PDB file of C-alpha atoms in Angstrom:
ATOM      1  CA  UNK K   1    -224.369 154.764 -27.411  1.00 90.00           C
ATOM      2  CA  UNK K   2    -227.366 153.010 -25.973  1.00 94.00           C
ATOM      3  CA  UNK K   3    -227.831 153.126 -21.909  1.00 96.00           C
ATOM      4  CA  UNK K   4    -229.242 150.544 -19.752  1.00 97.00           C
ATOM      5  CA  UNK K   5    -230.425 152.173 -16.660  1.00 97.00           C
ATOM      6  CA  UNK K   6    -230.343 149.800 -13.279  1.00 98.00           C
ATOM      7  CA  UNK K   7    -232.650 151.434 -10.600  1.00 98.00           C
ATOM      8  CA  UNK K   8    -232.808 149.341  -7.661  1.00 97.00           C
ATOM      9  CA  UNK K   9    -233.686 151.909  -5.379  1.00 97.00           C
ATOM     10  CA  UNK K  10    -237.493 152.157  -4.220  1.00 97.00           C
ATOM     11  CA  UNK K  11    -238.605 155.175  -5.557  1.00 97.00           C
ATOM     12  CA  UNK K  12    -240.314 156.642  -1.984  1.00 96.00           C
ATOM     13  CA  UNK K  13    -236.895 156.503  -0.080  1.00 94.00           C
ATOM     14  CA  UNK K  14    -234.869 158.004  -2.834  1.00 95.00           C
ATOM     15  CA  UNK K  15    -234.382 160.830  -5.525  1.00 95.00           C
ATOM     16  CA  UNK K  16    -232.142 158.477  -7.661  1.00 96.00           C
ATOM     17  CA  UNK K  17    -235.114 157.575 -10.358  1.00 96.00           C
ATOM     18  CA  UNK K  18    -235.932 161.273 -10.380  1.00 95.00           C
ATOM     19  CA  UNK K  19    -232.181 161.917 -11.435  1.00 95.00           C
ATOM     20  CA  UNK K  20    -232.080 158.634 -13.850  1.00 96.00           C
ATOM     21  CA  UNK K  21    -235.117 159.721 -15.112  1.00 96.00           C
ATOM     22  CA  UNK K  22    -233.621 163.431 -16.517  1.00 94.00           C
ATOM     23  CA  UNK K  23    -230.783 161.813 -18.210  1.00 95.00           C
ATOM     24  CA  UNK K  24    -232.243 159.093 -20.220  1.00 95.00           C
ATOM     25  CA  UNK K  25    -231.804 159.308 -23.910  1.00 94.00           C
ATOM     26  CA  UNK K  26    -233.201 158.144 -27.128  1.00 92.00           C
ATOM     27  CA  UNK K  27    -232.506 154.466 -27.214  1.00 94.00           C
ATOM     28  CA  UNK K  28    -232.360 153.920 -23.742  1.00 96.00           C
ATOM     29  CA  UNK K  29    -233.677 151.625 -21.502  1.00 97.00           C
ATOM     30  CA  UNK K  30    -234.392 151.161 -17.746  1.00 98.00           C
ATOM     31  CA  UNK K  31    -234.867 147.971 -15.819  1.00 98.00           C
ATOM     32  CA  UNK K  32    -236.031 147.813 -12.190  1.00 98.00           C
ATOM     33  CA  UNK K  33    -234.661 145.519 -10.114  1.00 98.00           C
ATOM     34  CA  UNK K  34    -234.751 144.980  -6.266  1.00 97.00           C
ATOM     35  CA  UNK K  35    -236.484 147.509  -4.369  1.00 97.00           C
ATOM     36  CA  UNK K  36    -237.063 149.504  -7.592  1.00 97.00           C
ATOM     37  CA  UNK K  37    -239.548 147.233  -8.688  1.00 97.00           C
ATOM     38  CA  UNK K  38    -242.151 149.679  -5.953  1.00 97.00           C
ATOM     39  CA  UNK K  39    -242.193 152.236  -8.868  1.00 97.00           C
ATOM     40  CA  UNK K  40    -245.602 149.567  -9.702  1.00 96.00           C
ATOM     41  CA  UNK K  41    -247.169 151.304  -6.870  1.00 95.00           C
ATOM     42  CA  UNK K  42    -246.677 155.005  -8.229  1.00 94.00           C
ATOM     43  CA  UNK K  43    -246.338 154.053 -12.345  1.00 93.00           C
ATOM     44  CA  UNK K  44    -247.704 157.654 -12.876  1.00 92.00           C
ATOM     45  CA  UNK K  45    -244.086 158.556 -11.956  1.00 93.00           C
ATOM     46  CA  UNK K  46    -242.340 157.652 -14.708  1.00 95.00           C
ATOM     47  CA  UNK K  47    -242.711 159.548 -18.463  1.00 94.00           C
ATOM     48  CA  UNK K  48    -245.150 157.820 -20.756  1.00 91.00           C
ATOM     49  CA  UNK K  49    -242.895 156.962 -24.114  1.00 90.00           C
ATOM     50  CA  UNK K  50    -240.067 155.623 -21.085  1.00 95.00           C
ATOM     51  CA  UNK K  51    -239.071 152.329 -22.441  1.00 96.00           C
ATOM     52  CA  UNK K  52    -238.473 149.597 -19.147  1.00 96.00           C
ATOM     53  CA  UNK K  53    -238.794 146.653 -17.454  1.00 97.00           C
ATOM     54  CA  UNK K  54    -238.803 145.485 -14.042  1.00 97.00           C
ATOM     55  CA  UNK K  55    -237.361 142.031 -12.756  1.00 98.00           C
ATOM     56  CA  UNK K  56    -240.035 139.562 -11.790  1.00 96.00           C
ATOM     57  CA  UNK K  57    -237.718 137.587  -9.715  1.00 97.00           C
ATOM     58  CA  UNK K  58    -238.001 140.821  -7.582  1.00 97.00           C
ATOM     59  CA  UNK K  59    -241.624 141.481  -7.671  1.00 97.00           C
ATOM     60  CA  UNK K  60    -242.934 138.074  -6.535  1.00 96.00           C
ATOM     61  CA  UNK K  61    -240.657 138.222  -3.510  1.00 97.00           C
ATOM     62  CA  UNK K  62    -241.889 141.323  -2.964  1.00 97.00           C
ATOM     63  CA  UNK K  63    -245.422 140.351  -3.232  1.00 96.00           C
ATOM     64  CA  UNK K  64    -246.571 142.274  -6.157  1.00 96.00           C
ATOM     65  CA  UNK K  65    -247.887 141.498  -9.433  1.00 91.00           C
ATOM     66  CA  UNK K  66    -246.722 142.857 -12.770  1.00 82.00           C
ATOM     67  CA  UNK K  67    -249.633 145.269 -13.816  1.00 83.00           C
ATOM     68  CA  UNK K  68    -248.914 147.057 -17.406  1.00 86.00           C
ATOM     69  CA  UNK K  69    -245.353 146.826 -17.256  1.00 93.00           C
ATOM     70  CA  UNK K  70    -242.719 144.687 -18.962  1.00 95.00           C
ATOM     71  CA  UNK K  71    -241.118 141.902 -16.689  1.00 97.00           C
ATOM     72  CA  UNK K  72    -237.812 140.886 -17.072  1.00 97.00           C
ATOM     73  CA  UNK K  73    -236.025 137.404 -15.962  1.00 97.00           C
ATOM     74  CA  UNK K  74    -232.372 137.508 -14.612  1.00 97.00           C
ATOM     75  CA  UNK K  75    -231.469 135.696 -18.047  1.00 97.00           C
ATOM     76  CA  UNK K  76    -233.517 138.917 -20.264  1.00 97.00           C
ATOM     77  CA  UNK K  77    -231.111 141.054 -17.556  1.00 98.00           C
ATOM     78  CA  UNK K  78    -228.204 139.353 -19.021  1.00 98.00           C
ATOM     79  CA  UNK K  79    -229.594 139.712 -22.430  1.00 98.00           C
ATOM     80  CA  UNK K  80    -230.548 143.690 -21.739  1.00 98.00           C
ATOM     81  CA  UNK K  81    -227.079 144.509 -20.606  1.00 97.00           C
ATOM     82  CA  UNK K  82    -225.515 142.747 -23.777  1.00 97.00           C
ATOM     83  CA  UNK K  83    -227.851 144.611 -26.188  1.00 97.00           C
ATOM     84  CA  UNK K  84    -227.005 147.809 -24.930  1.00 96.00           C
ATOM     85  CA  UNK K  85    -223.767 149.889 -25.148  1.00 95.00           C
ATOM     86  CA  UNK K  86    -223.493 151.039 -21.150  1.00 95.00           C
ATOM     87  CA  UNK K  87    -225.021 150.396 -17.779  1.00 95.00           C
ATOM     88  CA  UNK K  88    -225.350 152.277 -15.051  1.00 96.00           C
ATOM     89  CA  UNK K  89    -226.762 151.507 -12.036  1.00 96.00           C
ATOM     90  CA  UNK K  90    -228.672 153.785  -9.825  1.00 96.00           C
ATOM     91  CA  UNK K  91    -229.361 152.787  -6.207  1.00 93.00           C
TER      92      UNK K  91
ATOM     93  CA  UNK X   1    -235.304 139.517  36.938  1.00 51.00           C
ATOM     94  CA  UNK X   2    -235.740 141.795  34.514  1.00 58.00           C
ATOM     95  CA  UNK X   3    -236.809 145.133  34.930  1.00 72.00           C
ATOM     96  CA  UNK X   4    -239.652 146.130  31.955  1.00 80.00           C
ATOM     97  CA  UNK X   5    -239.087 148.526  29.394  1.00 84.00           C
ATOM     98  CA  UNK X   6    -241.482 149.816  26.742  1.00 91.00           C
ATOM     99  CA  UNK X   7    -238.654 149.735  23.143  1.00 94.00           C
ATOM    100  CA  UNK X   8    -240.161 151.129  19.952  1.00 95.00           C
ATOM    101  CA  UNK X   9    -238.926 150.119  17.265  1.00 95.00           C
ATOM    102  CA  UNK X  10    -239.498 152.119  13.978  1.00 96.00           C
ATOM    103  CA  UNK X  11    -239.339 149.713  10.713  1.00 96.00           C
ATOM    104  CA  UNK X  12    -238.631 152.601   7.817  1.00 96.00           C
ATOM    105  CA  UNK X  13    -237.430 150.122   4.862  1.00 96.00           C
ATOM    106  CA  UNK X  14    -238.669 148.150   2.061  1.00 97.00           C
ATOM    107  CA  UNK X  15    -237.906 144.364   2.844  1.00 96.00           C
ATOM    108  CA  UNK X  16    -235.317 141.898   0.560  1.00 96.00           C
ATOM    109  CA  UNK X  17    -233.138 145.465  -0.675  1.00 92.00           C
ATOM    110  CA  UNK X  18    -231.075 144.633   2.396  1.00 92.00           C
ATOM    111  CA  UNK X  19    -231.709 142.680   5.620  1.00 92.00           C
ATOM    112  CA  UNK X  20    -232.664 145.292   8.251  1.00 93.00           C
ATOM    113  CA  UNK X  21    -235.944 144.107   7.888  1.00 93.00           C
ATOM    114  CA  UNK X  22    -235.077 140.599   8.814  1.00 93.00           C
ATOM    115  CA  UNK X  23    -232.644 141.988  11.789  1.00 94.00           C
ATOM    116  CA  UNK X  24    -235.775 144.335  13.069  1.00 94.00           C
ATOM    117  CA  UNK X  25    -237.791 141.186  13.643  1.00 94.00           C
ATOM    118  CA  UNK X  26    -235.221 139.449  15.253  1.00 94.00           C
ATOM    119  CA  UNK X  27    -234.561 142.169  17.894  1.00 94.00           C
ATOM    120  CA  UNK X  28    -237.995 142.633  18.499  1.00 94.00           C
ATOM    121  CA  UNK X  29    -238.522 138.800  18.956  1.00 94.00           C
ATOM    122  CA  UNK X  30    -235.196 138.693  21.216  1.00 94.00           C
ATOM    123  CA  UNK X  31    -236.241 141.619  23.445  1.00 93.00           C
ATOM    124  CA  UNK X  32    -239.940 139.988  24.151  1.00 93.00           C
ATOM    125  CA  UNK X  33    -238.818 136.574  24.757  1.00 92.00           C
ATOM    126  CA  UNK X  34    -236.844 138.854  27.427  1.00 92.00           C
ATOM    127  CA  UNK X  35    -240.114 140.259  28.657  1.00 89.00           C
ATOM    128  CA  UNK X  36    -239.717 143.621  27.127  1.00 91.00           C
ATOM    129  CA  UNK X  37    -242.793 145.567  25.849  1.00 93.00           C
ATOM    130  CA  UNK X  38    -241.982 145.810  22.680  1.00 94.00           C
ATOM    131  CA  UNK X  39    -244.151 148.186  20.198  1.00 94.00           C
ATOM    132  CA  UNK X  40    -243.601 147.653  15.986  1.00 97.00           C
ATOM    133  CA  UNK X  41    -244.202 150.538  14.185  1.00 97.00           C
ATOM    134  CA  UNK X  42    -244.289 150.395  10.281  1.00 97.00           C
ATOM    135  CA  UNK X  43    -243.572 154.236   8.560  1.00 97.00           C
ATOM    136  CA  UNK X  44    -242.139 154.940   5.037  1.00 96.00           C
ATOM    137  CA  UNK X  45    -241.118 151.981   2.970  1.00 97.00           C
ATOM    138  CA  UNK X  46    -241.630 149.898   5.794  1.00 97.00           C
ATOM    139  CA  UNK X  47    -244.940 149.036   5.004  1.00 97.00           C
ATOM    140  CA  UNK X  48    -243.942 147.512   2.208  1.00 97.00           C
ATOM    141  CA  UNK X  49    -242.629 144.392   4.840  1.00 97.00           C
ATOM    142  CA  UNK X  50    -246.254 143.827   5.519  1.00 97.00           C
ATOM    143  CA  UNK X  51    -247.687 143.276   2.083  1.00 97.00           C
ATOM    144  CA  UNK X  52    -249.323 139.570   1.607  1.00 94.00           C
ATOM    145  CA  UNK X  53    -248.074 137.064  -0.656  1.00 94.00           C
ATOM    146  CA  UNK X  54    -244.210 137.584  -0.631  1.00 96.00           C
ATOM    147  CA  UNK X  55    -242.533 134.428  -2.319  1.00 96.00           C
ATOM    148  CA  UNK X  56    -238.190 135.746  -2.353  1.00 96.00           C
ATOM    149  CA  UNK X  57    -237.430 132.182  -2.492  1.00 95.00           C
ATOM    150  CA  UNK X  58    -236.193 132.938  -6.584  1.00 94.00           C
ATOM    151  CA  UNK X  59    -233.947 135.528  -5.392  1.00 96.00           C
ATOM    152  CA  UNK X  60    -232.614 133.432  -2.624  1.00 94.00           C
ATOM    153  CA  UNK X  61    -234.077 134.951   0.124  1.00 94.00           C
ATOM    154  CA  UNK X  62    -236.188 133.847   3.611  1.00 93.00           C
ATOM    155  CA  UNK X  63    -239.525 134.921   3.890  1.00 94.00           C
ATOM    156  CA  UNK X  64    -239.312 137.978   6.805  1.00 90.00           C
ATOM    157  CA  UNK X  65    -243.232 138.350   6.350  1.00 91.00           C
ATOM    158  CA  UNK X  66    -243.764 134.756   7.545  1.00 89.00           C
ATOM    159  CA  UNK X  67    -242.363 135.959  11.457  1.00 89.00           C
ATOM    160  CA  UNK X  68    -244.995 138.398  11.285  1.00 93.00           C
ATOM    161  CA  UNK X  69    -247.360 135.809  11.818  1.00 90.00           C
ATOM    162  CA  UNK X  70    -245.586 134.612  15.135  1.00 90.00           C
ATOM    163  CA  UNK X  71    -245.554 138.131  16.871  1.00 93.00           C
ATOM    164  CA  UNK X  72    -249.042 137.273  18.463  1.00 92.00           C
ATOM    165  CA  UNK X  73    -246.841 133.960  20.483  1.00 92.00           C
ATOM    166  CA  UNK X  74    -244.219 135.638  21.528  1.00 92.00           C
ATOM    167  CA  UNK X  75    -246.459 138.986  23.484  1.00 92.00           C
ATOM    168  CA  UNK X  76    -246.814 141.522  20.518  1.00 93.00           C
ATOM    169  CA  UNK X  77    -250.295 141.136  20.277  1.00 86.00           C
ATOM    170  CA  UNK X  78    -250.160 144.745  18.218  1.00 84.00           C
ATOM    171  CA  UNK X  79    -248.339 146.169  15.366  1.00 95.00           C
ATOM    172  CA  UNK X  80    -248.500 150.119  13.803  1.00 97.00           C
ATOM    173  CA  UNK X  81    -248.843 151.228  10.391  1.00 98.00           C
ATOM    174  CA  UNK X  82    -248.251 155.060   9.542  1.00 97.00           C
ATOM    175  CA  UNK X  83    -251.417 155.979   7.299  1.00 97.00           C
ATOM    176  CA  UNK X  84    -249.875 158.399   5.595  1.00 97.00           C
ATOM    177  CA  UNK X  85    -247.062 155.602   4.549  1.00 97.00           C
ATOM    178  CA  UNK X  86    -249.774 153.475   3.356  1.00 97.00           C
ATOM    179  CA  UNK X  87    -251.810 156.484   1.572  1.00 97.00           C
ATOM    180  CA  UNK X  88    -248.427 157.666  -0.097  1.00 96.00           C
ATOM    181  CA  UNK X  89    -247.628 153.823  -1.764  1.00 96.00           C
ATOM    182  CA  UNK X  90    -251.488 152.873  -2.646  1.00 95.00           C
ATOM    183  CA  UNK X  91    -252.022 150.317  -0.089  1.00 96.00           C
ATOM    184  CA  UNK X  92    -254.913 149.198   1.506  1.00 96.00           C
ATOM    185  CA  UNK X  93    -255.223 146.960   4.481  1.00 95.00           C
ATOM    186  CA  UNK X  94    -256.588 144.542   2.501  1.00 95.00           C
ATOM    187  CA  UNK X  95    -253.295 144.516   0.780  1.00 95.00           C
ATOM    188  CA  UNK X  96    -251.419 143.486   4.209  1.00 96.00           C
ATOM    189  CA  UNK X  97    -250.593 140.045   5.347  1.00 94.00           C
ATOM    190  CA  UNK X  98    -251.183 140.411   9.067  1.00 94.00           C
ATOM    191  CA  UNK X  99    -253.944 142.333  10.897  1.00 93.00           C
ATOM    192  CA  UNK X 100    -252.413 146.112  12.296  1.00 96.00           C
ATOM    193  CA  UNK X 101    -253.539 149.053  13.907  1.00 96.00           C
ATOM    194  CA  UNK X 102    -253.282 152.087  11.661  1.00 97.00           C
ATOM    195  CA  UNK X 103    -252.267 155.485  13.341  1.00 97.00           C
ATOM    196  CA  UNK X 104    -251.496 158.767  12.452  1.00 97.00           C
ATOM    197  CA  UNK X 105    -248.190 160.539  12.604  1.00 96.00           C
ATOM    198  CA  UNK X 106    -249.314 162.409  15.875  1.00 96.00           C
ATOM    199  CA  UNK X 107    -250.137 158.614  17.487  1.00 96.00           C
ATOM    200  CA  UNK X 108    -246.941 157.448  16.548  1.00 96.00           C
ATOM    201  CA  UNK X 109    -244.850 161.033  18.022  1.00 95.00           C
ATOM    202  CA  UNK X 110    -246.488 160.476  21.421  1.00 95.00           C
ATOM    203  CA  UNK X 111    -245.819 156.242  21.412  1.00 94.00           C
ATOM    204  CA  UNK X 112    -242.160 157.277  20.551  1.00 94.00           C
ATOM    205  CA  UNK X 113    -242.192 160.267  23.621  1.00 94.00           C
ATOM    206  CA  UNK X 114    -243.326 157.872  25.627  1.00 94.00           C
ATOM    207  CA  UNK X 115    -240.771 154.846  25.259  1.00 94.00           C
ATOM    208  CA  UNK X 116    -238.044 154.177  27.184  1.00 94.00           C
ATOM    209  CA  UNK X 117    -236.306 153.470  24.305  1.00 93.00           C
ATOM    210  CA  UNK X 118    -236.709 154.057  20.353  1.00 94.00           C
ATOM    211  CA  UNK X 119    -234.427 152.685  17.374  1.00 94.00           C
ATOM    212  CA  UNK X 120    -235.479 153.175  13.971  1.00 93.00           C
ATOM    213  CA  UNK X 121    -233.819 150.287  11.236  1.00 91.00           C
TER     214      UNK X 121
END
């Protein structure tokens, strides 16, 4: 059963994307949204074959531009949550 | 006739997640217009509210950077940044929208000894 991981904490004011981070499985996939989308300003963070995206909607209020990461638009959210078996959101 | 106080107020989260940000500039608009000396100090994810170039209108949201800008009119001619906050997230001042004054944690523990009052959003 596929996951798709929400993180919409930032990941300076909590351990949540640590926690996220040690259950994620083969096939799984994280999207940042909100205030998780500051994981662009510590990347080295997350594990390098990590498979995620982060919602752009997010980032440009938030001032910051998409650097090597995947973005995401609130319809590929819609689509990302269809493709996978479960979400769960971690804030 | 008012009588003057000196009210920190420490800004510790990321703007747009929820709206303390938003509310934190509104108090510390209020308590000038009301001829309080009000000092703004930015720590943790709160420097995050200062970065340039915020545009939440495709999530729905006001602009809380754009009040920055006003501080100067209403008597807060100065604003504080934790360096360490900034160090830990990457951020340079050029990154910021506004000009600040960047202090160290031991600045910002004698500015908060030395206020009448302190609340942290």
């Amino acid at each position: 059963m596929s996951t798709l991981h929400i993180v919409s904490c930032s990941p300076f004011s909590s351990d949540s994307l640590l926690r996220c981070l040690s259950l994620l499985s083969q096939g799984d996939t994280v999207l940042f949204i909100e205030n998780g989308v500051y994981i662009l300003t510590c990347p080295e963070q997350l594990p390098p074959e990590i498979n995620c995206y982060v919602l752009k909607e997010d980032l440009a209020a938030r001032g910051l531009s998409a650097t090597d990461m995947q973005t995401a638009g609130y319809a590929d959210f819609v689509r990302l949550v269809c493709e996978h078996d479960n979400s769960v959101s971690w804030a | 006739m008012s009588t003057n106080k000196t009210i920190s107020l420490l800004l510790r989260q990321a703007p747009y997640g929820n709206s303390r940000a938003k509310a934190a500039l509104d108090m510390a608009l209020s308590a000038a217009v009301f001829e309080q000396s009000v000092q703004l100090i930015f720590i943790d994810d709160g420097v995050f509210q200062l970065l340039d170039k915020q545009n939440p209108q495709q999530i729905g949201s006001k602009n809380t950077s754009a009040a920055l800008a006003a501080l100067p009119l209403y008597g807060i001619e100065c604003v504080y940044v934790a360096a360490e906050s900034l160090a830990q997230r990457g951020l340079q001042l050029k990154d910021l929208g506004i000009p600040v004054n960047v202090v160290g944690l031991e600045e910002i523990k004698i500015m908060l000894h030395q206020s009448d009052t302190v609340m942290t959003l």
